[in-house]
Short mmCIF file of C-alpha atoms in Angstrom, two decimals:
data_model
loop_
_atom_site.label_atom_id
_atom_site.label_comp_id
_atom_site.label_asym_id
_atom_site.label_seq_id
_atom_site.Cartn_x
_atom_site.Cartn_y
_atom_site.Cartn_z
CA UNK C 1 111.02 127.61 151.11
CA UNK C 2 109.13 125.11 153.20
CA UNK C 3 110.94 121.54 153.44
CA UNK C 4 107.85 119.72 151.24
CA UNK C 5 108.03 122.53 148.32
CA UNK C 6 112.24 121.48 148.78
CA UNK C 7 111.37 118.03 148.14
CA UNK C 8 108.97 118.50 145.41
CA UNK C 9 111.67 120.52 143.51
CA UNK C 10 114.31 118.39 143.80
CA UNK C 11 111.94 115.38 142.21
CA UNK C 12 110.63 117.64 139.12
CA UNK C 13 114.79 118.89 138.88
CA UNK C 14 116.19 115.62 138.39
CA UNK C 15 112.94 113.90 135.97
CA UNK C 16 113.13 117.52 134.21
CA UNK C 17 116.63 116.87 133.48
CA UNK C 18 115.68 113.47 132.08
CA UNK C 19 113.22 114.30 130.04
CA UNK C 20 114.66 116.87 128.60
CA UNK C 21 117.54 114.39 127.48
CA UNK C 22 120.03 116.87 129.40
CA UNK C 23 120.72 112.98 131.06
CA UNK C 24 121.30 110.04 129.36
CA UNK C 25 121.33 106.28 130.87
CA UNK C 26 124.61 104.75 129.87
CA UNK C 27 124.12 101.50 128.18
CA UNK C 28 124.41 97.96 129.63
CA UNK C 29 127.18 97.42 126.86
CA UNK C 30 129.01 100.27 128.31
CA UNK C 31 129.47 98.44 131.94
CA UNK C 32 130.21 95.10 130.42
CA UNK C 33 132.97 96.75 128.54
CA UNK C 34 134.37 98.55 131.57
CA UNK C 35 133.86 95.09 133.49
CA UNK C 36 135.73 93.19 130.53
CA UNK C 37 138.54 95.89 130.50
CA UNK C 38 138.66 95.78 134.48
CA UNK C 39 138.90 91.95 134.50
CA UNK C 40 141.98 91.73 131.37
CA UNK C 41 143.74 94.60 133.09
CA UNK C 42 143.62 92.76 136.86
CA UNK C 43 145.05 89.68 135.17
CA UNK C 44 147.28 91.13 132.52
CA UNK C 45 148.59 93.23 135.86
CA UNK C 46 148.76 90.14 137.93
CA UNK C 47 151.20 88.11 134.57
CA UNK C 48 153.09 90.74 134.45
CA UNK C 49 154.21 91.06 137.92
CA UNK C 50 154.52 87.32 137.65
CA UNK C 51 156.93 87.32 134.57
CA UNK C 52 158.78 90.31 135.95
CA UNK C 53 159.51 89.03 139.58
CA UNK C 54 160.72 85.83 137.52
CA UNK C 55 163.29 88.15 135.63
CA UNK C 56 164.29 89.51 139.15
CA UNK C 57 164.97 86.01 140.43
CA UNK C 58 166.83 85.07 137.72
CA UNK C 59 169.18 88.27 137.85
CA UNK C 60 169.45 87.44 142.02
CA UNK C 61 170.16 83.73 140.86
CA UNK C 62 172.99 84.29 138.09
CA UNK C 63 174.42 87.53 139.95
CA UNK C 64 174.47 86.59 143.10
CA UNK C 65 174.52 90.82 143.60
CA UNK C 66 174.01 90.65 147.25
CA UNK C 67 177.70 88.53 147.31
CA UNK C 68 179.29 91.76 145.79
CA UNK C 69 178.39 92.98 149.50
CA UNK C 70 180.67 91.01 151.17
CA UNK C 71 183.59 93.12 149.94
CA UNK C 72 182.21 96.16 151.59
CA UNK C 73 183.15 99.49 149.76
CA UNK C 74 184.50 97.56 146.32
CA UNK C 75 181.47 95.96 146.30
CA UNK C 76 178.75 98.20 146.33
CA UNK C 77 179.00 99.49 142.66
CA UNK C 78 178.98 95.75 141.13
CA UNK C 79 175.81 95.43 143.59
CA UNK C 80 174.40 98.37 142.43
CA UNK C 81 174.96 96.83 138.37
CA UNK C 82 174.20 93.66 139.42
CA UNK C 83 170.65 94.49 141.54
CA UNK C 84 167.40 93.34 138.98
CA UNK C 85 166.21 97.05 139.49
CA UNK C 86 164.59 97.74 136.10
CA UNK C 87 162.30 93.74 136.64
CA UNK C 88 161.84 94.67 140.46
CA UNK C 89 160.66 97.93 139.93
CA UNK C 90 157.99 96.66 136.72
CA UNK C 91 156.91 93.62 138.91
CA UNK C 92 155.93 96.52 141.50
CA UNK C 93 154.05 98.76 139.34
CA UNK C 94 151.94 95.52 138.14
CA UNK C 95 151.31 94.76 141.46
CA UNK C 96 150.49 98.31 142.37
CA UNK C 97 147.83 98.62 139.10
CA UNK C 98 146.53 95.21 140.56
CA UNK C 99 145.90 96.19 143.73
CA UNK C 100 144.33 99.31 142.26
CA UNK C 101 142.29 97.23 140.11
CA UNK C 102 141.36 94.56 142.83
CA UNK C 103 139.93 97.18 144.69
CA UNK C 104 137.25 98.05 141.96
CA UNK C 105 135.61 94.30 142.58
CA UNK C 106 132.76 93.56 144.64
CA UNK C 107 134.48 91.35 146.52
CA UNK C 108 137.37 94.09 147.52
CA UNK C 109 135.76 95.29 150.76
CA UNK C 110 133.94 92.42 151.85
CA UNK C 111 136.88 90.90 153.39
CA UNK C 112 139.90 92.07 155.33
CA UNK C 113 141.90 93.90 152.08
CA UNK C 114 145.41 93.85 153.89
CA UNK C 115 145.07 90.36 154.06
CA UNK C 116 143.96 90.21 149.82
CA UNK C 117 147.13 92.19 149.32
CA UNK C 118 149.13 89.79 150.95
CA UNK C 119 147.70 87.11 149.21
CA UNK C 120 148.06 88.48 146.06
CA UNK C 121 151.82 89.41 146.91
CA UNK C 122 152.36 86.05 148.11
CA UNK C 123 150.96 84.54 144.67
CA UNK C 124 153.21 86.49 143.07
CA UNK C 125 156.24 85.84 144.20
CA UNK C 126 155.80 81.97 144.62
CA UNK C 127 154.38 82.06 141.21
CA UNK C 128 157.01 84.22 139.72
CA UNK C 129 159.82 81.85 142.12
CA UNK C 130 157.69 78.58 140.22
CA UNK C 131 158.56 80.16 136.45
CA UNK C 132 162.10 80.68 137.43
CA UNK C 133 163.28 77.32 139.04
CA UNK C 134 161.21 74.85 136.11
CA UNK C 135 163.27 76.45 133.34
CA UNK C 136 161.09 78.70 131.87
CA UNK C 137 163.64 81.10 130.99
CA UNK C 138 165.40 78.65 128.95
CA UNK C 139 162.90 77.38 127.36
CA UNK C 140 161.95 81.05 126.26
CA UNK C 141 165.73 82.80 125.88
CA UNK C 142 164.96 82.69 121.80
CA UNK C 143 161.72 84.95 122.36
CA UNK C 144 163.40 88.80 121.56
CA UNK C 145 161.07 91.24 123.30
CA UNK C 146 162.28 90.07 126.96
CA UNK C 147 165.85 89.86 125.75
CA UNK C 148 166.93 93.15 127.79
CA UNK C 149 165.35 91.19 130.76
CA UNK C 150 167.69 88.92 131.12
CA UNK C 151 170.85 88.87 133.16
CA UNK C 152 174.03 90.29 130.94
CA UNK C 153 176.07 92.09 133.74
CA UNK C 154 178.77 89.27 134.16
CA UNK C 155 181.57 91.74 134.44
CA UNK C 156 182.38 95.05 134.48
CA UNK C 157 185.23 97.68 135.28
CA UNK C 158 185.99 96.60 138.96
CA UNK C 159 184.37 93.04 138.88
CA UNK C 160 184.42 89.76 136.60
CA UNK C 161 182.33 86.77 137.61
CA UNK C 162 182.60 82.84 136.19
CA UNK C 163 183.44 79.15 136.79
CA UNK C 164 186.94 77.82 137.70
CA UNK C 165 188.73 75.64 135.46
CA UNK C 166 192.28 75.92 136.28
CA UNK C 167 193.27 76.57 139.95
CA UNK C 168 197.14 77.49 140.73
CA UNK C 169 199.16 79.35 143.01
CA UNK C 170 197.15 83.15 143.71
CA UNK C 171 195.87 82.48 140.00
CA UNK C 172 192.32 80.93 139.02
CA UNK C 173 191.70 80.82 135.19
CA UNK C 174 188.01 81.22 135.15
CA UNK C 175 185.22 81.15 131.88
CA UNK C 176 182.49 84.14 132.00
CA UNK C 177 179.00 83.09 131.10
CA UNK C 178 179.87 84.56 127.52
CA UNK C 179 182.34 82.17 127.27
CA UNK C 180 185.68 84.30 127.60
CA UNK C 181 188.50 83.43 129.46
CA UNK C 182 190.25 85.06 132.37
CA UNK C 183 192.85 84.87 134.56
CA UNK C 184 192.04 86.21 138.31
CA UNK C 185 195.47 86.58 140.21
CA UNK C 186 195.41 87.48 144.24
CA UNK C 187 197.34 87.62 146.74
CA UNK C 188 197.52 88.18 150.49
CA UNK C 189 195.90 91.11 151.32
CA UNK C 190 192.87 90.25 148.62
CA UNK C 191 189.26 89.61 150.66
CA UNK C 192 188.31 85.66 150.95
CA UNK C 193 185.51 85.78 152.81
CA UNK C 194 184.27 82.33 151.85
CA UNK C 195 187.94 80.90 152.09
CA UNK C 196 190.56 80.44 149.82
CA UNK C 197 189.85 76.38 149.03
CA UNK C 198 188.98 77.02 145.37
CA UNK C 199 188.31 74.01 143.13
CA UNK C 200 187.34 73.28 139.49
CA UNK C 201 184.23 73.90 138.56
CA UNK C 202 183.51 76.55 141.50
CA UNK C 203 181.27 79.66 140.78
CA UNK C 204 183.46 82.76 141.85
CA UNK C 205 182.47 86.65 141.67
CA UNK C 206 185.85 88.69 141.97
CA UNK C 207 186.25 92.25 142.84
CA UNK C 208 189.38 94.29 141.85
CA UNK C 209 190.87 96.19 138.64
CA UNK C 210 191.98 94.78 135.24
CA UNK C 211 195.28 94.56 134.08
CA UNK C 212 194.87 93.52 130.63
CA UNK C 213 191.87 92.32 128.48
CA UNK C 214 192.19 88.95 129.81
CA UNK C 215 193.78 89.41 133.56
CA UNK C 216 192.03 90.50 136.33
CA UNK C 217 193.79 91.50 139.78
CA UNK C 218 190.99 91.00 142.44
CA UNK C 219 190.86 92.48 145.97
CA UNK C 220 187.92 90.40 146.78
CA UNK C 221 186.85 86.93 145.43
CA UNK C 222 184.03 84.92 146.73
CA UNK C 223 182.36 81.46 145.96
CA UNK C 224 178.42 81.45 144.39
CA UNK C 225 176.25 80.35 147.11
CA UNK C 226 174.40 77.35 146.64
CA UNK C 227 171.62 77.99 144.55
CA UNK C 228 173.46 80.40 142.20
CA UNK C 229 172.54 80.20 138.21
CA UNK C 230 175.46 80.29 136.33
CA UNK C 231 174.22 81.02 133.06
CA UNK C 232 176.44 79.29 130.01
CA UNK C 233 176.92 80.61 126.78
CA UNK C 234 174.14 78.54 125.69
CA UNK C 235 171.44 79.58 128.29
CA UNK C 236 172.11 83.61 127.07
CA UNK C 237 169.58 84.65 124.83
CA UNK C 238 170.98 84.12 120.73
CA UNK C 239 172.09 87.12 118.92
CA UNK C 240 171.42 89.70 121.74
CA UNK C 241 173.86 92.50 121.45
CA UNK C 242 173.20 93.23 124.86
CA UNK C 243 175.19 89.98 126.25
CA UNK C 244 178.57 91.54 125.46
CA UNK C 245 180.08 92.36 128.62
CA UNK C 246 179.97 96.02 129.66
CA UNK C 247 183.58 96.31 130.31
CA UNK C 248 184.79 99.50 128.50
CA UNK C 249 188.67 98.51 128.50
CA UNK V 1 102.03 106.13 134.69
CA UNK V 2 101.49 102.32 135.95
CA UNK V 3 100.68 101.49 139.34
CA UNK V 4 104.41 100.62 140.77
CA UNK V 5 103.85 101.31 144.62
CA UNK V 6 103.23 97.33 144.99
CA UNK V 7 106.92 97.19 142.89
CA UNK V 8 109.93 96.77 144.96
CA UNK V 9 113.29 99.37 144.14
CA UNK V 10 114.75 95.88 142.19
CA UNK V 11 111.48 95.30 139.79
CA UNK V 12 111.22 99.23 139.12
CA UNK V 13 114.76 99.77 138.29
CA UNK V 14 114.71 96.19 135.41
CA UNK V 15 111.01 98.51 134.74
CA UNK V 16 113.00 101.94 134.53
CA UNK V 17 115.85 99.79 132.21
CA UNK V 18 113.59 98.01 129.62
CA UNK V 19 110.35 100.16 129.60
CA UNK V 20 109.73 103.35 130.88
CA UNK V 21 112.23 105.79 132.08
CA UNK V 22 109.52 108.02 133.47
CA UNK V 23 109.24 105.21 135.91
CA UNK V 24 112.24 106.85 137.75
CA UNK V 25 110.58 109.60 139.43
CA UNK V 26 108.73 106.39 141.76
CA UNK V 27 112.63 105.59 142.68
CA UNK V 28 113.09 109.42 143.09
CA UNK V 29 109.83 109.78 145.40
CA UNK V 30 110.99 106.78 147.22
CA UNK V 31 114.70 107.82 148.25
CA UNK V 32 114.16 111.48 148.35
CA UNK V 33 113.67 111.99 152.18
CA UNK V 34 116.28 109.50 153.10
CA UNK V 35 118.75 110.53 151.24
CA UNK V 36 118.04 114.13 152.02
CA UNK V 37 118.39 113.49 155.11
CA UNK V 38 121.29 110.84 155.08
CA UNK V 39 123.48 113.29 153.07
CA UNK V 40 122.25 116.27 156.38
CA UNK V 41 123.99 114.44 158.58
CA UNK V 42 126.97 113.84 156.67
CA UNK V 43 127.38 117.37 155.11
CA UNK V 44 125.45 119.21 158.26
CA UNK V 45 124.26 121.81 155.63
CA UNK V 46 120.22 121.34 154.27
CA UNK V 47 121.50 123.07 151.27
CA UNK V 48 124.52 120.99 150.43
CA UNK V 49 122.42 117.68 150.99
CA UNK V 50 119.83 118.75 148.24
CA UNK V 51 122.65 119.06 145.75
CA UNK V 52 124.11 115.74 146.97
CA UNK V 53 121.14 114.24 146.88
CA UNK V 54 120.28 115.62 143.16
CA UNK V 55 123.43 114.97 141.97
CA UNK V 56 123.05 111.56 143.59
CA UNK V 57 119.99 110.50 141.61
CA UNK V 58 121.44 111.97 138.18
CA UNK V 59 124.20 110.47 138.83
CA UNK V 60 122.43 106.70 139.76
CA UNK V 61 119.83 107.28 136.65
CA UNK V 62 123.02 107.26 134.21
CA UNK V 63 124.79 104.42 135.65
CA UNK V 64 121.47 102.56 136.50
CA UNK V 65 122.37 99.83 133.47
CA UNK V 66 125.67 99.01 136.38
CA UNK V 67 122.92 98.11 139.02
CA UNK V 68 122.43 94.52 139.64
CA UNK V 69 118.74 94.25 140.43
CA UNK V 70 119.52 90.76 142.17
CA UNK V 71 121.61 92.96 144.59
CA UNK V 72 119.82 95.91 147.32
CA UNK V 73 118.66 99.35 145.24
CA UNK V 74 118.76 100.73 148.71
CA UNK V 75 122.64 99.76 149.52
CA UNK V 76 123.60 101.00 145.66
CA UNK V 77 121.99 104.23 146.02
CA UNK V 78 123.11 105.42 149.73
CA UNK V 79 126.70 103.88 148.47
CA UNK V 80 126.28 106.74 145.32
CA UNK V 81 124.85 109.38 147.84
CA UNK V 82 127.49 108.62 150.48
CA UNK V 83 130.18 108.97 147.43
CA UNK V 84 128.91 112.37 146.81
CA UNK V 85 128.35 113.77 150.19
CA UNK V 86 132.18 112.70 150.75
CA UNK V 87 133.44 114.10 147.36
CA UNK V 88 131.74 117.18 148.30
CA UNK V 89 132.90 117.57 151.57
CA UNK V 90 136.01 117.40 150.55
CA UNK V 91 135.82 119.95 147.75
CA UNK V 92 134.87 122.66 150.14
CA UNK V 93 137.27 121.18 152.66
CA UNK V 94 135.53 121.44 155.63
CA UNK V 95 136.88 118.25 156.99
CA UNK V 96 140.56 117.17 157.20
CA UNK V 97 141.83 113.82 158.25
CA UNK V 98 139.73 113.27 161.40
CA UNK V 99 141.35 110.09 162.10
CA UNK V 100 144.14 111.68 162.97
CA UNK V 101 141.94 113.78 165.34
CA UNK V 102 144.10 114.30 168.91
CA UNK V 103 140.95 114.58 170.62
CA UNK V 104 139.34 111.53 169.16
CA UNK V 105 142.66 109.65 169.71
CA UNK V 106 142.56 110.22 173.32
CA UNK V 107 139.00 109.09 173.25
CA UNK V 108 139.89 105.89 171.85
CA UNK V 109 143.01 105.22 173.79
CA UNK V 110 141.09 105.65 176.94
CA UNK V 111 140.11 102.18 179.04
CA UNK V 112 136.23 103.31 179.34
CA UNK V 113 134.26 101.14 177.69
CA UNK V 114 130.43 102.35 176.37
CA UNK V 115 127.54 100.21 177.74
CA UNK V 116 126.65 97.70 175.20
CA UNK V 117 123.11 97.87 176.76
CA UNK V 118 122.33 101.70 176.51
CA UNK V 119 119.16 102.61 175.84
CA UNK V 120 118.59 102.41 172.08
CA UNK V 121 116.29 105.51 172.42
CA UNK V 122 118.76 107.55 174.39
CA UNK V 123 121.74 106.34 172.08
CA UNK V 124 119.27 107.77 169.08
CA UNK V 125 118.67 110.76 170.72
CA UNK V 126 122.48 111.57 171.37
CA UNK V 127 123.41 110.67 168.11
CA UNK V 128 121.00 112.47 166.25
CA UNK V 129 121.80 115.78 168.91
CA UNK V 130 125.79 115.23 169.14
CA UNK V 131 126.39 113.70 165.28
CA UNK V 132 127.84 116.89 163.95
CA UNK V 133 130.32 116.78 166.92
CA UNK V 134 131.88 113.47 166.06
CA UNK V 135 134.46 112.50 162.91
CA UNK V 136 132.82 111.35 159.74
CA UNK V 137 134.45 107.96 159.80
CA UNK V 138 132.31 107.60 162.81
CA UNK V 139 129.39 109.95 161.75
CA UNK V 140 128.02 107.78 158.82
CA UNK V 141 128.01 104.50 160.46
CA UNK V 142 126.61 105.60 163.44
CA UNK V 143 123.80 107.55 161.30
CA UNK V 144 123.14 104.28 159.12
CA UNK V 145 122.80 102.13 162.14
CA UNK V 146 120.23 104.07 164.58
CA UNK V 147 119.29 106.91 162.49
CA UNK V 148 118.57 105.16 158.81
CA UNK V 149 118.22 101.29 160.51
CA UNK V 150 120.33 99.98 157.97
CA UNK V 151 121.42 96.83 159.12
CA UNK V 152 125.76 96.14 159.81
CA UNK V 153 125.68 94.14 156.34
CA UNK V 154 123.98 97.08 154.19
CA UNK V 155 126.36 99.58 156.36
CA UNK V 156 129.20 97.13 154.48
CA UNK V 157 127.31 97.53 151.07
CA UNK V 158 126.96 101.29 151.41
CA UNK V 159 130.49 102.12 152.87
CA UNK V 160 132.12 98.91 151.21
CA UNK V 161 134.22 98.33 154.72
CA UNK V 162 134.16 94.86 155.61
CA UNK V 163 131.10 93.80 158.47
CA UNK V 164 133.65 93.57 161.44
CA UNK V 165 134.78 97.09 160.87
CA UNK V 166 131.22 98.03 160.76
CA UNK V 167 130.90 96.91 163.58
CA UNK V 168 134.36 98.32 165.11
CA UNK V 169 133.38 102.06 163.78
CA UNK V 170 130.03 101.88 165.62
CA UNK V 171 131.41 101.00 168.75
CA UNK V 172 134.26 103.26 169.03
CA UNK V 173 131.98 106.05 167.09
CA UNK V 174 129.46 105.56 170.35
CA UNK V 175 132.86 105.68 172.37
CA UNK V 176 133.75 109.28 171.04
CA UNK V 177 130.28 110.31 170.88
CA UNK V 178 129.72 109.24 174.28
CA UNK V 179 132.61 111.80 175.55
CA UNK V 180 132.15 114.53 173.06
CA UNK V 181 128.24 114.43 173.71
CA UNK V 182 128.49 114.45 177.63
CA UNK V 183 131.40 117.61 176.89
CA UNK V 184 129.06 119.54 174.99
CA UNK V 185 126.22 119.19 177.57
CA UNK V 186 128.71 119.99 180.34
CA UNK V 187 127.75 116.50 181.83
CA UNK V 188 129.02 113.69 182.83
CA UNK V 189 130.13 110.69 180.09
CA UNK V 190 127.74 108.08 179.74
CA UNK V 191 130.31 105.49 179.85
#
């Protein structure tokens, strides 16, 4: 077929098509719905990751799980209960579905996108940081959908964590963020790594074995660091079933 | 059907919209060739680009309502056609990863540099003779620039890559083109 009579067949193809109503134009509605979908889904995306790398500071702030570390071996299944993994892991997907998103806007390609991603990461976290350190999770601890979100893991079958308030010889009497009280015994061969100077009103995480409901033998015990949350009875959420410590014995 | 040829692509398409959808075949008449031959270089089959290329204006006629007419018709409907050839290309699989290329990467990791002052005419010339040669990441560029004259910010537009890769893809696709062109002729590189 000679490249004109091409051509010409390819026009009367696609207006045949349209006049035979085989093709339909979509609507202008239609595209401001996608847009208006596309727009709530970037910024619902972009709160969520926000709310959820709030939740993950808040479980790295009130169990210290990284401190668990410190006791080598012992430590690494308190870490492992201790690590925000459920918040981390939904503040990543809403970042993921935002970057997915972000990518459908005009805007997307006309600029360097590694460097959008960044910023968008970076907005994130400061933003989800911001929520964490003005209280917000007080100030919302009565609201019952994000009650699973918050940290509950204060002790468990080989660790206990709380604050001092009775110091003796190899003993500490500490109170759990539930409000029970426990005696931690050591003794020479137990892990200090952040010394053994322990004073009233010190946050302590302890790893070891219990003796009894209320006595707990550590083989590790080490001090909060400084900008570690320790929740109070008051600051857990009201009424949630799921701030019972998960010790089975 | 009204006398359009004074209309530009913008005016027809709000015409096409609110009026007369018989209007398109004007758009169709316009774009035909280019695309046709836009969607050659990219697929290097005349058979493959006609379906691109009819596919292309189906598919721009049903999302025409999308197109803002304050934007360029021209970048919207090489971005649709470029879409296609790409989708389609990869359907039959005829082209893997080529930026993972060896041959491209040795290119590129080379110190020659091309002449920024080549002849334009001789850089059309190899590039229209040597395009098929060359990996598509560097093949549509290169065609946009000196075969279609589509400036570096409607190359952006049409293969939404920001303007300084644009520009980065040209010069390393005249780079490789430069060295696969001069193997193919059993000459020496250009560079």
């Amino acid at each position: 077929m000679p490249e004109t009579e091409k051509k010409q067949d390819l026009s009367k193809k696609v207006m045949s098509q349209i006049e035979e109503g085989q093709v339909k134009m979509r609507p202008h509605s239609y595209f401001v719905v996608i847009s208006i979908i596309l727009v709530i889904g970037l910024i619902g995306a972009i709160i969520l990751s926000v709310l959820f790398s709030n939740f993950s500071f808040l479980w790295l702030r009130a169990h210290s799980p990284f401190g668990y570390l410190w006791f080598g071996g012992p430590g690494f299944r308190p870490f492992l209960a201790t690590f925000p993994w459920i918040p981390v892991f939904i503040a990543i997907v809403g970042l993921v579905v935002a970057v997915i998103l972000l990518r459908h806007l005009d805007i997307s390609y006309k600029r360097w996108f590694i460097a959008l991603v960044i910023g968008l990461v970076t907005v994130v976290l400061l933003a989800g940081l911001a929520l964490n350190l003005t209280g917000f999770n007080e100030r919302n601890r009565q609201f019952e959908p994000v009650h699973s979100f918050y940290p509950r893991y204060f002790s468990g079958d080989e660790w206990v964590t709380g604050k001092i308030t009775t110091v003796k010889n190899k003993e500490l009497d500490i109170v759990t963020p539930e409000g029970k009280e426990i005696k931690v015994t050591w003794d020479a061969s137990t892990l200090l790594p952040s010394g053994s100077n322990f004073s009233i009103g010190e946050r302590i995480i302890a790893v070891g074995e219990w003796k009894n409901d209320t006595t707990f033998s550590a083989t590790g015990i080490s001090q909060g660091d400084a900008n570690w949350l320790m929740m109070n009875h008051e600051m857990m959420p009201e009424g949630n079933p799921n701030a019972v410590p998960l010790r089975s014995n | 059907m009204k006398d359009v040829k004074g209309l530009t692509d913008e005016e027809l398409v709000q015409l096409v919209c609110t009026q007369d959808q018989e209007l398109y075949s004007e758009l169709v008449r316009r774009y035909q060739n280019k695309l046709l031959r836009y969607t050659s270089y990219l697929a290097q089959s005349e058979t493959k680009a006609a379906d691109i290329t009819q596919e292309t204006f189906i598919k721009a006629f049903i999302n025409l309502n999308s197109f803002n007419t304050d934007k360029k018709f021209s970048s919207w409907i090489y971005r649709i056609a470029h879409n296609e050839a790409i989708n389609n290309i990869r359907r039959y699989a005829r082209e893997t990863s080529l930026e993972n290329n060896e041959q491209v990467k040795v290119v590129l990791s080379g110190d020659k540099d091309v002449q920024e002052d080549l002849d334009q005419e001789f850089l059309r010339k190899m590039v229209s003779s040597c395009l098929d040669k060359i990996p598509l990441v560097y093949r549509a560029p290169l065609a946009l620039f000196y075969l279609e004259d589509h400036s570096y910010e409607e190359i952006s537009d049409i293969l939404r890559i920001p303007i300084g890769t644009v520009g980065t893809h040209i010069n390393r696709g005249k780079k490789v083109l430069a060295e696969f062109c001069s193997k193919e002729r059993g000459i020496e590189t250009y560079a």
